Amino acid sequence: MNYDVIVIGAGMSGLAAGIRLAMFNKKVVILEKHSISGGLNSYYQRKNSDAGGIRQFDVGLHALTNFIKKGEKAKPFSKLLKQLRLSYDDFKLCPQTYSKIVFPNIELKFSNDFELLLNEVHEKFPGDMDQFNKLVDVVRTFNELDLNLGYESSRARISAMIKNPLLVEMLLCPLLIYGSAWEEDMDFAQFVIMFKSLYFEGFSRPEGGVRTIVNLLLEKAKVAGCEIRFRAGVSEIMVNDSGKVVGVKLGEEELMAPIILSSAGYPETVKMTPRFPTQILNPKIGPMTFMESIFIFDKKIPSQINDSTITFYNDSSKYSYQAAKNFFDTSSAVVCLPDNYEITKTSGEGVARVTFMSNFDQWRSLAKDEYNEKKEIVAEESLKLIKKLSPGFDGKVLFKDVFSPTTIERYTWHHKGTVYGSTDKTRDGKTPVAGLYIIGTDQGFLGIIGSILSGISMANLHGLMNGGEA
Ligand SMILES: Cc1cc2nc3c(=O)[nH]c(=O)nc-3n(C[C@H](O)[C@H](O)[C@H](O)COP(=O)(O)OP(=O)(O)OC[C@H]3O[C@@H](n4cnc5c(N)ncnc54)[C@H](O)[C@@H]3O)c2cc1C
């Protein structure tokens, strides 16, 4: 079978790229190894007959970043709506109350109104306000979408501007854990993307969770005429003698196309391409992976006890962002209380999610019994933290689930369960193989909104010769 473009992966970037290409009458197929779409941002269900049946869980949705109000223009989210011809109301966005960065004896709140963070920094770091304002000016004027930018250390650049190390650590904490492939640091362009998307724009959550987004994209892709095949894992990307991509193999089956957009990850894509010139480039597997515990309680955490949507918790004045030394690291965490979004439809039950940095190799080394025992310990530590941040909450756990880096690898095929991908990004999507392009996380735009925008921009740049229409 011949196509104009083959897209590997039906995660956020693959679906977005497929929609965009099909809109312009390209013959496009999306090949997905899993039986469902969503990739790193998918969903599943858990049963507990004692607690009354089945509940739906999201894999990765704490927060949809880049919040805009209806009608706002010239923002990443509005660009996404325009390019995919979706309406704002389709996303059923429920904005956050506020979120906070909690370090010992100090916290900084931020919300979908940047004024809150400005006031917090002013109140808690009065002597550093001018330096913070200078950083804000730099962020506002920086062109983070320039595809030719190279890596620049954010820590070095920010520390040159802000002299108070505690403020630097606190500002970096949410930005690193929500989007850095690099341990202890991040690329400055990525810092700017994250600063704008978290602090300037803020968080919301679609009513219905990640399914709302996945179903919306799937439906749009089908209507646009995009073919989507599930349980269709690409085993090989074929390259001809001239070093040009010609198609893919799915086991015995061959599909041909002159352009392939892969969202499987850069190292993963290289591995699928036997003729990839690894002497020119051999991207590294990213070190950052996480584990998450999700609880459903018999009641919500009352807002008088904890009304923060997301808490970025750290137990010392220095934020250590690295693969955990020992299975998982409780010195910092992200605690998400989805009930603290302005949800319109709601049940009496409460939900909490806790994310810790983790270590793939250690989880990988465990036998099944040890693995399950260890997951119980993670659940206990997560519950302790929820109770520490929500003192007095006595909700009973009805459902719980814990997933580890090995779970992430098993269902997304990202080597070592890496969530933010390789530290070798290809910002223009190009690889040394003509016609083979990287989209999504390893192109460098990540998170839900980032990867959708990556799919759109790479499809425009490499799949639609004239860039498509705006
Ligand atoms: C626990 C967790 C929490 C997160 N929380 C948030 C959050 O709150 N907000 C946010 O914005 N982002 C969050 N993220 C990040 C976000 O999910 C990702 O950045 C984004 O979904 C990446 O999309 P992608 O299209 O680049 O890649 P992926 O989602 O990884 O898509 C790649 C797809 O390719 C498929 N694939 C792989 N190999 C093959 C093959 N050989 N053949 C065919 N198909 C293949 C995979 O199955 C997958 O579906 C979270 C991620 C995790 C894991």
XYZ file of C-alpha atoms and ligand atoms in Angstrom:
523
model
C 0.000 0.000 0.000
C 1.294 3.498 -0.884
C 0.771 6.633 1.179
C 1.900 10.247 0.958
C 2.881 10.198 4.623
C 3.125 7.534 7.328
C 2.837 8.729 10.935
C 4.217 6.470 13.656
C 2.238 6.694 16.900
C -1.282 7.812 17.794
C -0.260 9.925 20.793
C -0.970 13.647 20.855
C 1.646 14.617 18.259
C 0.830 11.766 15.859
C -2.909 12.446 15.926
C -2.374 16.173 15.408
C 0.011 15.579 12.498
C -2.419 13.090 10.918
C -5.310 15.551 11.157
C -3.307 18.364 9.648
C -2.102 16.235 6.713
C -5.500 14.693 6.002
C -7.072 18.168 6.025
C -4.916 18.950 3.011
C -5.909 15.745 1.237
C -2.703 13.883 1.905
C -3.111 10.141 1.924
C -1.963 9.466 5.451
C -1.998 6.531 7.838
C -1.255 6.635 11.573
C 0.251 3.385 12.849
C -0.123 2.706 16.577
C 1.393 -0.267 18.369
C -1.064 -0.114 21.290
C -4.755 -1.009 21.046
C -5.778 2.541 22.006
C -4.525 6.048 21.307
C -3.115 8.673 23.648
C 0.426 7.335 24.144
C 1.962 8.830 27.289
C -1.357 10.492 27.932
C -3.748 7.622 27.766
C -6.285 5.996 30.079
C -7.321 2.708 31.625
C -9.763 1.324 34.154
C -9.563 -0.524 37.453
C -12.065 -2.816 39.115
C -12.843 -3.133 42.816
C -16.014 -5.073 43.485
C -15.879 -4.243 47.236
C -15.913 -0.550 46.409
C -18.703 -0.778 43.867
C -17.402 -1.504 40.406
C -15.115 0.088 37.897
C -13.433 3.485 37.797
C -11.643 5.243 34.950
C -8.053 6.394 35.434
C -6.023 8.831 33.336
C -2.384 7.901 32.785
C -0.837 11.273 32.584
C -3.199 14.173 32.964
C -2.457 16.407 35.903
C -2.901 19.607 34.037
C -3.473 20.962 30.603
C -1.009 23.841 30.397
C -1.373 27.046 28.300
C -4.840 27.961 29.581
C -6.680 30.663 27.626
C -10.086 32.211 28.115
C -12.589 31.819 25.299
C -11.803 34.225 22.466
C -8.178 34.905 23.443
C -5.922 35.035 20.389
C -2.221 34.684 19.524
C -1.487 32.078 22.188
C -0.297 28.455 21.707
C -3.733 27.067 22.587
C -5.535 29.387 20.158
C -3.053 28.418 17.424
C -3.837 24.760 18.089
C -7.610 25.404 17.811
C -7.181 27.298 14.541
C -4.825 24.807 12.911
C -6.941 21.765 13.813
C -10.229 23.616 13.273
C -11.479 22.770 16.725
C -13.636 24.977 18.905
C -12.731 26.175 22.391
C -15.882 24.620 23.809
C -14.864 21.171 22.493
C -12.201 20.981 25.227
C -14.668 21.679 28.087
C -11.884 23.339 30.058
C -12.208 23.589 33.838
C -9.661 26.133 35.135
C -7.543 25.541 38.243
C -8.099 27.307 41.551
C -4.391 27.963 42.039
C -1.255 25.872 42.412
C 1.674 26.252 44.762
C 5.380 25.575 45.111
C 6.028 24.374 48.645
C 9.563 24.442 50.090
C 10.405 24.310 53.831
C 8.838 27.346 55.556
C 7.935 29.090 52.323
C 5.463 28.713 49.499
C 4.719 30.540 46.259
C 1.259 30.422 44.754
C 0.466 30.891 41.079
C -2.745 30.710 39.075
C -4.145 31.492 35.647
C -3.618 35.158 36.490
C 0.106 36.026 36.447
C -0.551 38.833 38.960
C -0.775 36.234 41.728
C 2.793 35.031 41.161
C 4.034 38.630 40.860
C 2.410 39.479 44.207
C 3.760 36.322 45.841
C 7.339 37.023 44.723
C 6.941 40.640 45.801
C 5.735 39.593 49.263
C 8.147 36.713 49.878
C 11.241 37.862 48.011
C 10.934 41.685 48.191
C 14.663 42.223 47.680
C 14.642 40.148 44.488
C 11.644 41.726 42.773
C 13.622 43.851 40.317
C 15.674 40.854 39.246
C 12.517 38.754 38.868
C 10.930 41.483 36.715
C 14.045 41.466 34.553
C 13.689 37.720 34.048
C 10.020 38.183 33.148
C 11.000 40.766 30.512
C 13.564 38.388 29.023
C 10.983 35.594 28.909
C 8.387 37.847 27.265
C 10.694 38.915 24.458
C 12.509 35.595 23.846
C 11.652 33.725 20.625
C 11.462 30.186 21.990
C 10.024 28.867 18.719
C 13.186 29.562 16.733
C 13.977 26.078 15.402
C 17.672 26.901 15.035
C 18.384 27.503 18.721
C 21.002 25.304 20.404
C 21.086 24.151 24.045
C 21.646 26.830 26.658
C 21.670 26.107 30.412
C 18.673 27.714 32.141
C 20.306 27.531 35.552
C 23.311 29.493 34.305
C 21.201 32.120 32.560
C 18.682 32.583 35.392
C 21.308 32.549 38.146
C 23.105 35.352 36.319
C 19.921 37.399 36.638
C 18.505 36.338 40.029
C 20.981 36.233 42.886
C 18.765 34.538 45.483
C 19.294 30.774 44.985
C 16.068 29.876 46.810
C 13.968 31.886 44.363
C 15.807 30.259 41.435
C 15.123 26.775 42.861
C 11.458 27.511 43.520
C 10.846 28.939 40.053
C 12.628 26.043 38.371
C 10.873 23.280 40.333
C 7.528 23.092 38.444
C 9.173 23.871 35.097
C 11.721 21.078 35.392
C 9.331 18.384 36.528
C 6.713 19.354 33.949
C 9.062 19.358 31.027
C 12.792 18.799 31.256
C 14.597 15.895 29.628
C 17.848 17.056 31.284
C 18.761 16.205 34.878
C 19.117 19.262 37.157
C 18.698 21.748 34.316
C 16.802 22.499 31.149
C 17.365 24.155 27.832
C 16.624 27.891 28.130
C 14.201 27.840 25.168
C 12.303 25.053 26.949
C 12.417 27.102 30.184
C 10.762 29.993 28.341
C 8.106 27.695 26.834
C 7.356 26.269 30.267
C 7.457 29.650 32.049
C 4.897 31.028 29.632
C 2.713 27.940 29.650
C 2.656 27.483 33.461
C 3.149 30.942 34.967
C 1.780 33.327 32.304
C -1.061 31.109 31.077
C -1.750 28.428 33.699
C -3.651 25.174 34.084
C -7.009 23.692 33.304
C -8.406 20.207 32.931
C -10.962 19.070 30.385
C -14.150 17.756 31.899
C -13.933 13.978 31.428
C -10.139 14.011 31.657
C -7.750 12.894 28.983
C -10.435 10.924 27.118
C -12.038 14.225 26.136
C -8.880 15.291 24.308
C -8.049 11.888 22.843
C -11.609 11.324 21.570
C -11.746 14.816 20.113
C -8.523 14.287 18.151
C -9.491 10.775 17.069
C -12.872 11.916 15.792
C -11.336 14.876 13.962
C -8.716 12.603 12.358
C -11.366 10.192 11.100
C -13.595 12.961 9.743
C -10.585 14.518 7.984
C -10.019 11.177 6.216
C -6.990 9.957 8.109
C -6.602 6.190 8.356
C -5.655 4.939 11.835
C -4.476 1.408 12.523
C -4.144 0.026 16.041
C -1.991 -2.951 17.110
C 0.135 -1.890 14.168
C 3.648 -1.717 15.587
C 6.306 -0.632 13.115
C 9.124 -3.180 13.214
C 11.373 -1.474 10.680
C 11.759 1.823 8.876
C 13.072 1.086 5.388
C 15.730 3.279 3.775
C 17.000 2.929 0.180
C 20.593 2.969 -1.083
C 20.461 6.766 -1.497
C 19.729 7.180 2.203
C 16.079 8.123 1.601
C 13.168 6.681 3.545
C 10.828 4.512 1.475
C 8.396 2.936 3.913
C 7.896 0.760 6.979
C 7.506 -2.895 7.850
C 4.847 -4.189 10.204
C 6.210 -7.688 10.543
C 5.686 -9.204 7.103
C 3.583 -6.341 5.780
C 5.170 -3.375 4.001
C 3.674 0.114 3.656
C 5.371 2.613 1.367
C 5.669 6.406 1.727
C 8.284 9.047 0.878
C 7.743 10.853 4.202
C 7.624 9.343 7.676
C 6.863 11.330 10.821
C 7.798 9.364 13.931
C 6.579 10.150 17.446
C 8.067 6.969 18.902
C 11.079 8.901 20.272
C 14.415 9.665 18.636
C 16.496 6.737 19.996
C 13.522 4.406 19.462
C 13.197 5.583 15.850
C 16.912 5.061 15.258
C 16.605 1.525 16.602
C 13.797 0.789 14.131
C 15.952 2.026 11.236
C 18.739 -0.488 10.503
C 20.270 1.829 7.899
C 20.290 4.874 10.198
C 23.781 6.452 10.114
C 24.480 6.144 13.857
C 28.067 7.229 13.243
C 26.604 10.667 12.442
C 24.095 10.758 15.252
C 23.139 8.338 17.990
C 20.693 10.061 20.333
C 20.811 9.122 24.007
C 17.912 7.672 25.982
C 16.615 10.339 28.360
C 17.080 9.674 32.091
C 13.916 11.223 33.472
C 11.137 8.864 34.401
C 8.461 8.941 37.054
C 5.986 6.877 38.940
C 2.525 7.825 39.892
C 0.016 6.747 42.545
C -3.636 7.491 41.953
C -6.254 7.245 44.700
C -10.019 7.474 44.651
C -11.393 8.295 48.104
C -14.939 7.917 49.426
C -15.092 11.725 49.788
C -13.346 14.814 48.493
C -10.585 16.586 50.363
C -12.482 19.609 51.758
C -11.327 22.932 50.327
C -10.771 24.308 53.871
C -8.096 21.606 54.241
C -6.473 21.856 50.819
C -7.812 23.936 47.942
C -4.658 23.925 45.825
C -4.970 22.175 42.460
C -1.347 21.155 42.107
C 1.328 21.244 44.776
C 4.981 21.113 43.749
C 6.509 19.844 46.963
C 10.199 19.844 47.916
C 11.620 19.083 51.358
C 14.775 21.223 51.247
C 15.962 24.577 49.926
C 17.665 22.906 46.919
C 15.553 21.166 44.293
C 17.172 17.977 43.055
C 15.824 16.963 39.638
C 17.354 13.667 38.573
C 16.532 10.001 38.113
C 15.935 8.620 41.610
C 18.947 6.928 43.186
C 16.750 4.369 44.895
C 13.521 3.232 43.143
C 11.700 6.482 43.910
C 12.532 9.744 45.585
C 10.259 11.148 48.284
C 12.270 14.335 48.763
C 10.057 15.999 46.190
C 6.750 15.261 44.486
C 3.866 16.656 42.513
C 0.492 16.253 44.196
C -2.530 16.866 41.996
C -6.068 17.198 43.356
C -8.267 17.179 40.237
C -11.307 18.071 42.371
C -9.791 21.522 42.762
C -10.450 22.326 39.131
C -13.713 24.151 38.591
C -15.461 20.951 37.649
C -19.048 21.222 36.568
C -20.130 17.571 36.786
C -18.864 15.775 39.859
C -19.437 12.716 42.015
C -19.051 12.563 45.797
C -15.742 10.750 45.503
C -12.364 12.470 45.704
C -9.250 11.918 43.598
C -5.566 12.530 44.321
C -2.458 11.778 42.244
C 1.120 11.790 43.472
C 4.164 11.718 41.182
C 7.698 10.876 42.338
C 10.912 10.832 40.319
C 11.916 7.255 39.731
C 14.568 4.863 38.426
C 13.825 2.485 35.570
C 16.714 0.041 36.062
C 15.835 -0.653 39.682
C 12.179 -1.323 38.966
C 13.222 -3.454 36.043
C 15.398 -5.653 38.290
C 12.521 -6.762 40.550
C 10.712 -10.084 40.472
C 6.920 -9.834 40.310
C 6.277 -10.226 44.082
C 8.984 -7.740 44.994
C 7.642 -5.365 42.385
C 4.134 -5.462 43.848
C 5.450 -5.077 47.405
C 7.506 -2.087 46.375
C 4.513 -0.500 44.681
C 2.614 -0.812 47.987
C 5.401 1.148 49.684
C 5.118 3.850 47.042
C 1.355 4.004 47.643
C 1.907 4.358 51.412
C 4.442 7.153 50.938
C 2.094 8.890 48.533
C -0.788 8.682 51.001
C 1.437 10.062 53.768
C 2.245 13.055 51.600
C -1.403 13.655 50.681
C -2.252 13.651 54.400
C 0.688 15.908 55.261
C -0.512 18.459 52.706
C -4.178 17.953 53.684
C -4.026 17.737 57.500
C -7.081 16.128 59.082
C -8.334 14.460 55.895
C -9.691 11.037 56.822
C -11.057 9.784 53.474
C -11.147 6.042 52.890
C -9.347 4.715 49.804
C -11.826 3.017 47.465
C -9.500 2.475 44.506
C -5.791 2.873 44.074
C -3.268 2.236 41.361
C 0.462 2.740 41.094
C 2.387 2.727 37.853
C 6.146 2.585 37.500
C 8.681 3.349 34.748
C 8.397 -0.251 33.560
C 4.646 0.247 33.082
C 5.397 3.325 30.997
C 7.816 1.365 28.820
C 5.405 -1.557 28.474
C 2.565 0.586 27.125
C 4.388 3.302 25.189
C 7.607 1.570 24.096
C 9.665 4.550 25.233
C 13.030 3.056 26.168
C 13.515 2.923 29.947
C 10.104 4.541 30.440
C 11.547 7.949 29.609
C 8.816 10.569 29.799
C 10.528 13.681 28.446
C 12.529 11.764 25.906
C 16.101 12.112 24.784
C 18.377 15.017 25.671
C 19.282 15.037 21.963
C 16.340 16.943 20.526
C 15.936 17.775 16.851
C 14.126 21.081 16.917
C 13.536 21.190 13.157
C 12.451 17.527 13.195
C 15.134 16.557 10.671
C 17.224 13.379 10.919
C 20.209 12.333 8.785
C 17.785 10.130 6.800
C 16.014 12.082 4.058
C 12.234 11.946 4.485
C 12.372 10.704 8.107
C 11.300 13.299 10.668
C 10.844 13.266 14.439
C 7.682 14.763 15.931
C 6.477 15.130 19.523
C 8.638 14.872 22.608
C 11.997 14.448 20.870
C 11.374 17.268 18.436
C 11.423 19.289 21.616
C 7.843 20.406 22.220
C 6.330 18.272 24.945
C 3.416 18.013 27.320
C -0.039 17.669 25.841
C -0.259 21.080 24.217
C 3.415 21.070 23.221
C 3.232 17.706 21.496
C 0.023 18.619 19.655
C 1.742 21.789 18.425
C 4.785 19.741 17.454
C 2.623 17.423 15.339
C 0.998 20.428 13.654
C 4.205 22.338 12.981
C 6.195 19.337 11.749
C 3.320 18.279 9.463
C 3.203 21.827 8.093
C 6.958 22.005 7.648
C 7.714 18.565 6.251
C 4.416 17.044 5.111
C 2.795 20.025 3.434
C 5.331 21.539 1.101
C 3.828 25.034 1.245
C 3.228 24.801 5.026
C -0.534 24.478 4.525
C -2.802 27.418 5.124
C -3.044 29.107 8.497
C 2.751 10.127 34.296
C 2.714 11.232 33.290
C 2.096 12.425 33.604
C 2.017 13.452 32.668
N 1.319 14.572 32.987
C 1.161 15.539 32.074
C 0.347 16.655 32.343
O -0.253 16.770 33.397
N 0.239 17.625 31.397
C 0.884 17.546 30.200
O 0.741 18.452 29.373
N 1.653 16.481 29.901
C 1.803 15.476 30.809
N 2.581 14.385 30.522
C 3.405 14.407 29.298
C 2.594 14.137 28.063
O 1.801 13.018 28.273
C 3.552 13.872 26.892
O 4.514 14.911 26.809
C 2.828 13.793 25.548
O 1.672 13.016 25.667
C 3.784 13.212 24.520
O 3.115 12.980 23.311
P 3.895 12.441 22.042
O 2.937 12.415 20.934
O 5.158 13.185 21.855
O 4.388 10.972 22.420
P 3.637 9.680 22.924
O 2.452 10.015 23.715
O 4.667 8.852 23.577
O 3.168 8.957 21.585
C 3.974 8.053 20.894
C 3.106 6.901 20.401
O 3.895 6.082 19.572
C 3.502 4.735 19.778
N 4.594 3.864 19.328
C 5.805 3.673 19.886
N 6.531 2.809 19.161
C 5.762 2.460 18.095
C 5.969 1.601 16.975
N 7.104 0.924 16.802
N 4.963 1.484 16.077
C 3.808 2.157 16.232
N 3.554 2.968 17.287
C 4.532 3.123 18.194
C 3.270 4.673 21.278
O 2.474 3.583 21.633
C 2.580 6.012 21.532
O 1.190 5.921 21.422
C 2.630 13.312 31.407
C 3.245 12.098 31.085
C 3.271 11.056 31.998
C 3.884 9.745 31.605
